[in-house]
Tab-separated table of C-alpha atoms in Angstrom:
chain	number	residue	atom	x	y	z
M	1	UNK	CA	-42.695	-19.811	25.713
M	2	UNK	CA	-41.014	-20.304	21.927
M	3	UNK	CA	-42.433	-17.646	19.601
M	4	UNK	CA	-42.492	-18.546	15.680
M	5	UNK	CA	-42.404	-15.731	13.754
M	6	UNK	CA	-43.293	-15.652	9.913
M	7	UNK	CA	-40.435	-13.241	8.969
M	8	UNK	CA	-36.639	-13.537	9.583
M	9	UNK	CA	-37.083	-9.334	9.912
M	10	UNK	CA	-39.545	-8.881	11.494
M	11	UNK	CA	-38.199	-11.442	14.494
M	12	UNK	CA	-35.383	-9.594	14.033
M	13	UNK	CA	-36.692	-5.810	14.964
M	14	UNK	CA	-39.004	-7.671	17.287
M	15	UNK	CA	-36.091	-8.698	19.154
M	16	UNK	CA	-33.715	-5.484	19.094
M	17	UNK	CA	-36.317	-3.253	20.262
M	18	UNK	CA	-36.784	-5.795	23.227
M	19	UNK	CA	-33.292	-5.556	24.563
M	20	UNK	CA	-34.918	-2.258	25.169
M	21	UNK	CA	-35.631	-1.460	29.432
M	22	UNK	CA	-39.214	-2.044	30.239
M	23	UNK	CA	-39.914	-3.738	27.167
M	24	UNK	CA	-41.335	-7.133	26.737
M	25	UNK	CA	-41.192	-9.509	23.727
M	26	UNK	CA	-45.278	-8.633	23.665
M	27	UNK	CA	-44.776	-5.141	23.490
M	28	UNK	CA	-41.856	-5.496	21.238
M	29	UNK	CA	-44.066	-6.827	18.694
M	30	UNK	CA	-46.195	-4.157	19.012
M	31	UNK	CA	-43.860	-1.737	18.910
M	32	UNK	CA	-42.790	-3.276	15.128
M	33	UNK	CA	-46.179	-3.914	14.246
M	34	UNK	CA	-46.703	0.379	14.858
M	35	UNK	CA	-43.452	1.292	12.760
M	36	UNK	CA	-44.663	-1.756	10.363
M	37	UNK	CA	-48.021	0.950	9.718
M	38	UNK	CA	-46.692	4.130	8.999
M	39	UNK	CA	-44.986	5.671	5.796
M	40	UNK	CA	-41.904	4.749	4.350
M	41	UNK	CA	-40.573	8.408	5.635
M	42	UNK	CA	-41.285	7.800	9.160
M	43	UNK	CA	-39.331	5.081	9.214
M	44	UNK	CA	-36.551	5.738	8.152
M	45	UNK	CA	-37.132	9.516	10.617
M	46	UNK	CA	-37.369	6.971	13.495
M	47	UNK	CA	-33.981	4.464	12.221
M	48	UNK	CA	-32.254	8.087	10.924
M	49	UNK	CA	-32.571	9.728	14.559
M	50	UNK	CA	-31.655	6.966	16.525
M	51	UNK	CA	-28.128	6.389	14.490
M	52	UNK	CA	-26.972	10.396	13.972
M	53	UNK	CA	-27.885	10.485	17.475
M	54	UNK	CA	-25.596	7.542	18.338
M	55	UNK	CA	-22.685	9.653	15.560
M	56	UNK	CA	-22.500	13.100	16.041
M	57	UNK	CA	-23.860	13.563	20.622
M	58	UNK	CA	-20.620	15.023	21.875
M	59	UNK	CA	-20.781	15.731	26.069
M	60	UNK	CA	-19.555	19.259	27.277
M	61	UNK	CA	-15.840	18.869	27.956
M	62	UNK	CA	-16.082	21.330	30.651
M	63	UNK	CA	-19.525	19.698	32.197
M	64	UNK	CA	-20.175	16.032	30.189
M	65	UNK	CA	-23.221	17.357	30.085
M	66	UNK	CA	-24.779	15.985	26.885
M	67	UNK	CA	-24.274	18.172	23.964
M	68	UNK	CA	-24.047	18.789	20.411
M	69	UNK	CA	-21.102	21.456	20.030
M	70	UNK	CA	-17.776	20.713	21.864
M	71	UNK	CA	-19.389	23.294	25.192
M	72	UNK	CA	-23.029	22.712	26.117
M	73	UNK	CA	-25.113	25.683	25.345
M	74	UNK	CA	-25.248	26.074	29.261
M	75	UNK	CA	-21.077	26.469	30.148
M	76	UNK	CA	-20.737	28.529	26.869
M	77	UNK	CA	-23.836	31.311	28.514
M	78	UNK	CA	-22.046	34.068	30.011
M	79	UNK	CA	-25.052	35.272	31.502
M	80	UNK	CA	-24.801	32.219	33.669
M	81	UNK	CA	-22.869	31.939	37.160
M	82	UNK	CA	-19.574	30.236	36.915
M	83	UNK	CA	-18.763	30.438	40.098
M	84	UNK	CA	-21.770	28.573	41.084
M	85	UNK	CA	-21.387	24.813	40.035
M	86	UNK	CA	-24.731	22.048	41.097
M	87	UNK	CA	-23.230	18.650	41.055
M	88	UNK	CA	-25.373	16.059	39.942
M	89	UNK	CA	-26.236	12.788	38.721
M	90	UNK	CA	-27.361	12.440	34.781
M	91	UNK	CA	-28.872	14.090	32.152
M	92	UNK	CA	-32.422	14.240	33.232
M	93	UNK	CA	-31.227	15.988	36.698
M	94	UNK	CA	-30.097	19.278	34.589
M	95	UNK	CA	-33.414	18.883	32.941
M	96	UNK	CA	-35.443	19.185	35.926
M	97	UNK	CA	-33.501	21.518	37.444
M	98	UNK	CA	-33.130	23.965	34.307
M	99	UNK	CA	-37.017	23.450	34.719
M	100	UNK	CA	-37.489	24.996	37.699
M	101	UNK	CA	-36.250	28.508	36.227
M	102	UNK	CA	-34.411	28.565	40.021
M	103	UNK	CA	-30.945	28.652	39.397
M	104	UNK	CA	-28.770	30.024	36.952
M	105	UNK	CA	-25.272	28.537	37.754
M	106	UNK	CA	-23.899	26.254	35.468
M	107	UNK	CA	-23.511	21.946	36.386
M	108	UNK	CA	-21.167	18.743	36.482
M	109	UNK	CA	-22.436	15.737	35.375
M	110	UNK	CA	-21.182	13.124	37.573
M	111	UNK	CA	-22.662	9.813	34.685
M	112	UNK	CA	-24.070	7.875	37.916
M	113	UNK	CA	-23.322	7.513	41.720
M	114	UNK	CA	-21.180	5.560	43.692
M	115	UNK	CA	-22.930	1.908	43.817
M	116	UNK	CA	-20.986	-1.289	45.142
M	117	UNK	CA	-23.943	-3.261	44.160
M	118	UNK	CA	-23.578	-2.083	40.690
M	119	UNK	CA	-19.833	-1.994	40.417
M	120	UNK	CA	-20.456	1.172	39.992
M	121	UNK	CA	-16.957	3.092	42.123
M	122	UNK	CA	-15.270	6.715	42.056
M	123	UNK	CA	-13.274	6.082	39.132
M	124	UNK	CA	-16.251	5.199	37.059
M	125	UNK	CA	-17.975	8.967	37.382
M	126	UNK	CA	-16.737	11.786	37.058
M	127	UNK	CA	-15.578	13.145	40.523
M	128	UNK	CA	-11.565	13.579	38.923
M	129	UNK	CA	-12.513	15.862	36.679
M	130	UNK	CA	-14.104	18.423	38.701
M	131	UNK	CA	-10.969	18.230	41.720
M	132	UNK	CA	-9.911	19.821	38.661
M	133	UNK	CA	-12.614	22.363	37.538
M	134	UNK	CA	-12.147	23.345	41.040
M	135	UNK	CA	-8.190	23.248	41.123
M	136	UNK	CA	-8.035	25.312	38.332
M	137	UNK	CA	-10.042	28.416	39.815
M	138	UNK	CA	-12.802	31.134	39.357
M	139	UNK	CA	-15.509	28.682	41.424
M	140	UNK	CA	-16.584	29.971	44.561
M	141	UNK	CA	-19.296	27.594	45.566
M	142	UNK	CA	-19.929	23.424	44.691
M	143	UNK	CA	-23.481	22.718	45.331
M	144	UNK	CA	-24.167	19.225	46.010
M	145	UNK	CA	-27.950	17.459	44.256
M	146	UNK	CA	-28.060	14.046	44.022
M	147	UNK	CA	-30.554	11.736	45.253
M	148	UNK	CA	-31.995	11.381	49.117
M	149	UNK	CA	-30.407	8.288	48.315
M	150	UNK	CA	-27.583	5.873	50.167
M	151	UNK	CA	-25.907	5.551	47.129
M	152	UNK	CA	-26.370	9.172	46.450
M	153	UNK	CA	-25.223	10.441	50.189
M	154	UNK	CA	-21.948	7.853	49.579
M	155	UNK	CA	-21.282	10.188	46.944
M	156	UNK	CA	-21.983	13.340	48.345
M	157	UNK	CA	-19.749	12.594	51.191
M	158	UNK	CA	-16.749	11.113	48.584
M	159	UNK	CA	-16.609	14.387	46.852
M	160	UNK	CA	-17.332	16.634	50.225
M	161	UNK	CA	-14.009	14.620	51.755
M	162	UNK	CA	-11.930	15.083	47.764
M	163	UNK	CA	-12.693	18.892	48.078
M	164	UNK	CA	-11.841	19.456	51.566
M	165	UNK	CA	-8.776	20.757	50.925
M	166	UNK	CA	-9.721	23.455	48.679
M	167	UNK	CA	-11.359	26.339	49.783
M	168	UNK	CA	-14.543	26.444	47.881
M	169	UNK	CA	-18.006	26.286	49.900
M	170	UNK	CA	-20.221	22.822	49.356
M	171	UNK	CA	-23.662	23.472	49.996
M	172	UNK	CA	-25.854	20.602	49.149
M	173	UNK	CA	-29.832	20.958	48.435
M	174	UNK	CA	-32.262	21.760	51.066
M	175	UNK	CA	-34.581	18.387	52.054
M	176	UNK	CA	-37.271	18.199	53.629
M	177	UNK	CA	-41.343	18.148	53.552
M	178	UNK	CA	-42.230	17.891	49.901
M	179	UNK	CA	-44.497	20.931	48.768
M	180	UNK	CA	-48.282	18.921	48.956
M	181	UNK	CA	-47.425	16.737	51.307
M	182	UNK	CA	-49.310	15.887	54.583
M	183	UNK	CA	-47.009	16.574	58.169
M	184	UNK	CA	-48.507	13.165	59.185
M	185	UNK	CA	-47.865	11.252	56.550
M	186	UNK	CA	-44.162	12.174	55.450
M	187	UNK	CA	-41.736	9.782	57.177
M	188	UNK	CA	-39.400	9.987	60.742
M	189	UNK	CA	-36.354	11.291	59.116
M	190	UNK	CA	-37.831	14.329	56.734
M	191	UNK	CA	-40.036	15.699	59.026
M	192	UNK	CA	-37.394	15.322	62.038
M	193	UNK	CA	-34.527	16.604	59.310
M	194	UNK	CA	-37.516	19.280	57.941
M	195	UNK	CA	-38.016	20.587	62.110
M	196	UNK	CA	-33.651	21.057	63.116
M	197	UNK	CA	-33.178	22.726	58.957
M	198	UNK	CA	-35.456	25.344	59.568
M	199	UNK	CA	-35.492	28.385	58.082
M	200	UNK	CA	-36.441	32.351	58.772
M	201	UNK	CA	-40.192	32.675	57.494
M	202	UNK	CA	-40.750	36.174	55.712
M	203	UNK	CA	-44.117	35.618	55.195
M	204	UNK	CA	-43.508	34.426	51.711
M	205	UNK	CA	-42.983	31.239	50.545
K	1	UNK	CA	-43.927	21.012	30.924
K	2	UNK	CA	-42.382	21.867	28.368
K	3	UNK	CA	-38.748	20.254	28.150
K	4	UNK	CA	-36.048	22.192	27.363
K	5	UNK	CA	-33.025	18.874	25.713
K	6	UNK	CA	-29.703	20.498	25.960
K	7	UNK	CA	-28.768	18.602	22.032
K	8	UNK	CA	-31.282	18.612	18.917
K	9	UNK	CA	-30.008	15.789	18.306
K	10	UNK	CA	-31.406	14.279	21.714
K	11	UNK	CA	-34.065	15.784	21.603
K	12	UNK	CA	-35.339	14.386	17.715
K	13	UNK	CA	-34.348	10.816	18.871
K	14	UNK	CA	-37.280	11.781	22.077
K	15	UNK	CA	-40.018	12.847	20.137
K	16	UNK	CA	-38.952	9.830	17.251
K	17	UNK	CA	-40.114	7.563	20.402
K	18	UNK	CA	-42.878	8.917	21.837
K	19	UNK	CA	-44.763	8.981	18.769
K	20	UNK	CA	-44.587	5.040	19.463
K	21	UNK	CA	-48.007	4.101	21.459
K	22	UNK	CA	-47.660	3.909	24.958
K	23	UNK	CA	-44.468	6.154	25.492
K	24	UNK	CA	-44.408	9.554	26.501
K	25	UNK	CA	-41.398	11.902	27.268
K	26	UNK	CA	-40.145	10.330	30.068
K	27	UNK	CA	-40.332	6.619	28.686
K	28	UNK	CA	-38.728	7.790	25.192
K	29	UNK	CA	-35.891	9.684	27.388
K	30	UNK	CA	-35.178	6.457	29.177
K	31	UNK	CA	-34.929	4.432	26.157
K	32	UNK	CA	-32.487	6.970	23.956
K	33	UNK	CA	-30.460	7.594	27.065
K	34	UNK	CA	-30.329	4.000	27.200
K	35	UNK	CA	-29.036	3.313	23.564
K	36	UNK	CA	-26.513	5.938	24.093
K	37	UNK	CA	-25.029	3.853	26.241
K	38	UNK	CA	-24.446	0.767	23.715
K	39	UNK	CA	-22.081	0.215	21.413
K	40	UNK	CA	-22.210	2.014	18.089
K	41	UNK	CA	-22.365	-1.204	16.392
K	42	UNK	CA	-25.643	-2.161	18.565
K	43	UNK	CA	-27.136	0.675	18.539
K	44	UNK	CA	-26.565	0.760	14.546
K	45	UNK	CA	-28.397	-2.852	14.819
K	46	UNK	CA	-31.299	-1.449	16.194
K	47	UNK	CA	-31.181	1.485	14.001
K	48	UNK	CA	-30.832	-1.273	10.893
K	49	UNK	CA	-33.303	-3.618	11.511
K	50	UNK	CA	-36.080	-0.882	11.192
K	51	UNK	CA	-35.251	0.787	7.542
K	52	UNK	CA	-34.144	-3.108	7.232
K	53	UNK	CA	-37.621	-4.730	7.822
K	54	UNK	CA	-40.255	-1.301	6.358
K	55	UNK	CA	-37.882	-1.399	2.969
K	56	UNK	CA	-37.963	-5.112	2.842
K	57	UNK	CA	-41.129	-7.398	4.277
K	58	UNK	CA	-43.218	-8.594	2.129
K	59	UNK	CA	-47.704	-9.359	2.707
K	60	UNK	CA	-48.030	-12.904	1.589
K	61	UNK	CA	-50.331	-12.784	-1.881
K	62	UNK	CA	-52.110	-15.645	-0.597
K	63	UNK	CA	-52.824	-14.820	3.102
K	64	UNK	CA	-52.527	-11.229	3.640
K	65	UNK	CA	-50.068	-12.142	6.448
K	66	UNK	CA	-46.324	-11.073	7.140
K	67	UNK	CA	-43.801	-12.809	5.035
K	68	UNK	CA	-39.763	-12.324	4.034
K	69	UNK	CA	-41.338	-14.508	0.210
K	70	UNK	CA	-44.090	-13.462	-2.228
K	71	UNK	CA	-46.044	-16.419	-0.399
K	72	UNK	CA	-45.443	-17.455	3.284
K	73	UNK	CA	-44.208	-20.219	4.490
K	74	UNK	CA	-47.244	-21.539	6.188
K	75	UNK	CA	-49.182	-21.575	3.022
K	76	UNK	CA	-46.018	-22.396	1.000
K	77	UNK	CA	-46.013	-26.109	3.668
K	78	UNK	CA	-47.317	-28.568	1.539
K	79	UNK	CA	-47.714	-30.555	5.135
K	80	UNK	CA	-50.701	-28.204	5.490
K	81	UNK	CA	-54.508	-28.434	5.087
K	82	UNK	CA	-54.931	-25.438	2.477
K	83	UNK	CA	-58.525	-26.863	2.395
K	84	UNK	CA	-59.428	-25.767	5.793
K	85	UNK	CA	-58.964	-21.971	6.221
K	86	UNK	CA	-58.969	-20.155	9.502
K	87	UNK	CA	-59.824	-16.149	9.238
K	88	UNK	CA	-58.267	-14.142	12.062
K	89	UNK	CA	-57.643	-10.379	12.213
K	90	UNK	CA	-53.414	-10.275	12.774
K	91	UNK	CA	-50.728	-11.566	12.553
K	92	UNK	CA	-50.399	-12.009	15.707
K	93	UNK	CA	-53.437	-14.055	16.417
K	94	UNK	CA	-51.421	-15.912	13.274
K	95	UNK	CA	-48.716	-16.333	15.585
K	96	UNK	CA	-50.839	-17.667	19.184
K	97	UNK	CA	-53.093	-20.121	17.293
K	98	UNK	CA	-49.156	-21.325	15.589
K	99	UNK	CA	-48.349	-21.244	19.027
K	100	UNK	CA	-51.394	-23.766	20.402
K	101	UNK	CA	-49.919	-26.393	18.304
K	102	UNK	CA	-53.272	-27.395	17.482
K	103	UNK	CA	-54.708	-26.323	14.503
K	104	UNK	CA	-53.115	-27.564	10.735
K	105	UNK	CA	-54.709	-25.212	8.155
K	106	UNK	CA	-53.586	-22.202	6.917
K	107	UNK	CA	-55.257	-18.342	7.401
K	108	UNK	CA	-56.924	-15.260	6.401
K	109	UNK	CA	-55.757	-12.272	7.509
K	110	UNK	CA	-58.422	-9.838	7.309
K	111	UNK	CA	-55.639	-6.906	8.862
K	112	UNK	CA	-58.114	-5.591	11.294
K	113	UNK	CA	-61.759	-5.781	12.086
K	114	UNK	CA	-64.870	-3.798	11.101
K	115	UNK	CA	-64.991	-0.686	13.734
K	116	UNK	CA	-67.414	2.255	12.124
K	117	UNK	CA	-66.011	4.286	15.697
K	118	UNK	CA	-62.852	3.618	13.778
K	119	UNK	CA	-63.581	4.399	10.312
K	120	UNK	CA	-62.602	1.419	9.423
K	121	UNK	CA	-65.650	-0.145	7.161
K	122	UNK	CA	-65.150	-3.783	4.723
K	123	UNK	CA	-63.328	-1.995	2.142
K	124	UNK	CA	-60.754	-1.722	4.260
K	125	UNK	CA	-59.867	-5.361	4.919
K	126	UNK	CA	-58.173	-8.023	3.021
K	127	UNK	CA	-62.079	-9.536	2.394
K	128	UNK	CA	-62.465	-9.469	-1.171
K	129	UNK	CA	-60.025	-11.441	-1.842
K	130	UNK	CA	-61.169	-13.636	1.045
K	131	UNK	CA	-64.530	-14.477	-1.279
K	132	UNK	CA	-62.048	-14.771	-4.321
K	133	UNK	CA	-60.028	-17.287	-2.641
K	134	UNK	CA	-63.142	-19.371	-1.869
K	135	UNK	CA	-64.584	-19.167	-5.695
K	136	UNK	CA	-61.292	-20.286	-6.620
K	137	UNK	CA	-62.195	-23.361	-5.373
K	138	UNK	CA	-60.395	-26.116	-3.194
K	139	UNK	CA	-61.643	-24.250	0.405
K	140	UNK	CA	-63.974	-26.786	2.118
K	141	UNK	CA	-64.354	-25.069	5.464
K	142	UNK	CA	-63.507	-21.330	6.583
K	143	UNK	CA	-63.296	-20.987	10.562
K	144	UNK	CA	-63.510	-18.045	11.937
K	145	UNK	CA	-61.266	-16.646	14.856
K	146	UNK	CA	-62.123	-13.238	15.490
K	147	UNK	CA	-61.938	-11.022	18.753
K	148	UNK	CA	-65.172	-11.716	20.904
K	149	UNK	CA	-65.664	-8.387	20.794
K	150	UNK	CA	-68.858	-6.088	19.089
K	151	UNK	CA	-66.730	-5.766	16.303
K	152	UNK	CA	-65.870	-9.000	16.205
K	153	UNK	CA	-68.884	-10.641	16.236
K	154	UNK	CA	-69.738	-7.904	12.934
K	155	UNK	CA	-66.665	-8.709	10.812
K	156	UNK	CA	-67.849	-12.404	11.747
K	157	UNK	CA	-71.602	-11.827	10.636
K	158	UNK	CA	-70.279	-9.949	7.301
K	159	UNK	CA	-68.097	-12.319	6.154
K	160	UNK	CA	-70.709	-14.868	6.542
K	161	UNK	CA	-72.892	-13.129	4.418
K	162	UNK	CA	-70.958	-12.426	2.480
K	163	UNK	CA	-70.208	-16.659	1.752
K	164	UNK	CA	-73.770	-17.806	2.306
K	165	UNK	CA	-74.052	-18.242	-1.689
K	166	UNK	CA	-70.916	-19.846	-1.911
K	167	UNK	CA	-71.098	-24.019	-0.643
K	168	UNK	CA	-68.317	-24.075	1.791
K	169	UNK	CA	-68.308	-24.036	5.238
K	170	UNK	CA	-68.456	-21.939	7.786
K	171	UNK	CA	-67.259	-22.437	11.625
K	172	UNK	CA	-66.597	-19.928	14.230
K	173	UNK	CA	-63.842	-20.539	16.985
K	174	UNK	CA	-65.914	-21.936	20.415
K	175	UNK	CA	-66.447	-19.716	23.594
K	176	UNK	CA	-67.248	-20.592	26.406
K	177	UNK	CA	-65.521	-21.389	30.165
K	178	UNK	CA	-61.846	-20.564	29.684
K	179	UNK	CA	-59.253	-22.778	31.047
K	180	UNK	CA	-58.560	-21.777	35.258
K	181	UNK	CA	-61.375	-20.151	35.403
K	182	UNK	CA	-64.513	-20.659	38.081
K	183	UNK	CA	-67.381	-20.345	37.048
K	184	UNK	CA	-69.101	-17.968	39.433
K	185	UNK	CA	-66.509	-15.371	38.410
K	186	UNK	CA	-67.737	-16.221	35.140
K	187	UNK	CA	-69.899	-13.836	32.873
K	188	UNK	CA	-73.578	-14.970	32.277
K	189	UNK	CA	-73.875	-14.739	28.545
K	190	UNK	CA	-70.400	-16.667	28.248
K	191	UNK	CA	-71.968	-19.720	30.857
K	192	UNK	CA	-75.160	-19.166	29.492
K	193	UNK	CA	-73.314	-20.454	25.925
K	194	UNK	CA	-71.415	-22.638	27.042
K	195	UNK	CA	-73.945	-24.799	28.342
K	196	UNK	CA	-76.180	-23.663	25.314
K	197	UNK	CA	-72.638	-25.527	23.124
K	198	UNK	CA	-72.009	-28.637	25.436
K	199	UNK	CA	-70.423	-31.299	23.696
K	200	UNK	CA	-69.741	-35.004	24.150
K	201	UNK	CA	-67.731	-35.550	26.813
K	202	UNK	CA	-65.537	-38.945	26.230
K	203	UNK	CA	-63.325	-39.102	29.534
K	204	UNK	CA	-60.408	-37.595	28.172
K	205	UNK	CA	-60.168	-33.049	28.274
């Protein structure tokens, strides 16, 4: 249905919002009318925050994480273990791991995973710079923390092969039964793997 | 969970997006990262479209519909029947009725419905200006096209009372079984009303 907008300015703003992923024409209209009901100051802040972000945001030249500075706050933190590098797909993954409070190493953000279906090859990712990082020394262990999907596994294997000449230790995050999962509903691959990769029990979870 | 953002600029943009209705922190993050992946030009267009809209948009001084001009294109259109005024809640309703192609009159946008629960009283709506419009002459019929809810009905009744002194004809849009609805699943109020308000059948739907 071709909507007839009463205002060209409105139509333009709605069309811009409708370009966002998961936002259709009706939702876009609702969001724009919501913004119109706000104070001018608030709307200016909204528009400005987007333009400033795009303009001024930096990517850490060491780990490619998003950053306000040349080197991100994690890489620049001398309390973090720079010899331990966790390889992740994107910055949301960095935030998710940081939120666990269980990791004191640094990161390397690939910017995606190898996915021939989406036209993403290894050269589109920050894999070469990971190899450079390893070769320049100081790194003892690489932790592969990619999604447990075919694309994630392909990427992990590609990196494993790329680093096989170096004497860095390569590990991968544990796969198994998730917290609060019931065994009878866990898929057989996961369950099988969790038995094969069982660990010594110390009485603590 | 208190997220730790790797960049203040990112955090600010995400928080702005998360203020939109129905957009949580995770969705906001996804939208902002999507924008970051776009060309600078596209992001500028997005931000600018919002600020321009807020800055330059007008509301028709006759019907209060959103407009690029002082009087909207519907009110300014001499082919429309200015003696027939359809009263609606908001501009989406104007667009919905326009999309039917069945209405050749003009509109009056209230900007909401009376809703004591939300603190919206008659004085918060464009009801006085509707009464003015009617009193200034030239209007033969008012069509009440508000939602079939308690708030909509209350508002319709309030307007009906306000206009009872004038000799304008007041009608209300038909309520009944919707297209493609099966009778057995239609609620009894709707079904009962559709029988009481039956119309002569001419062989055409």
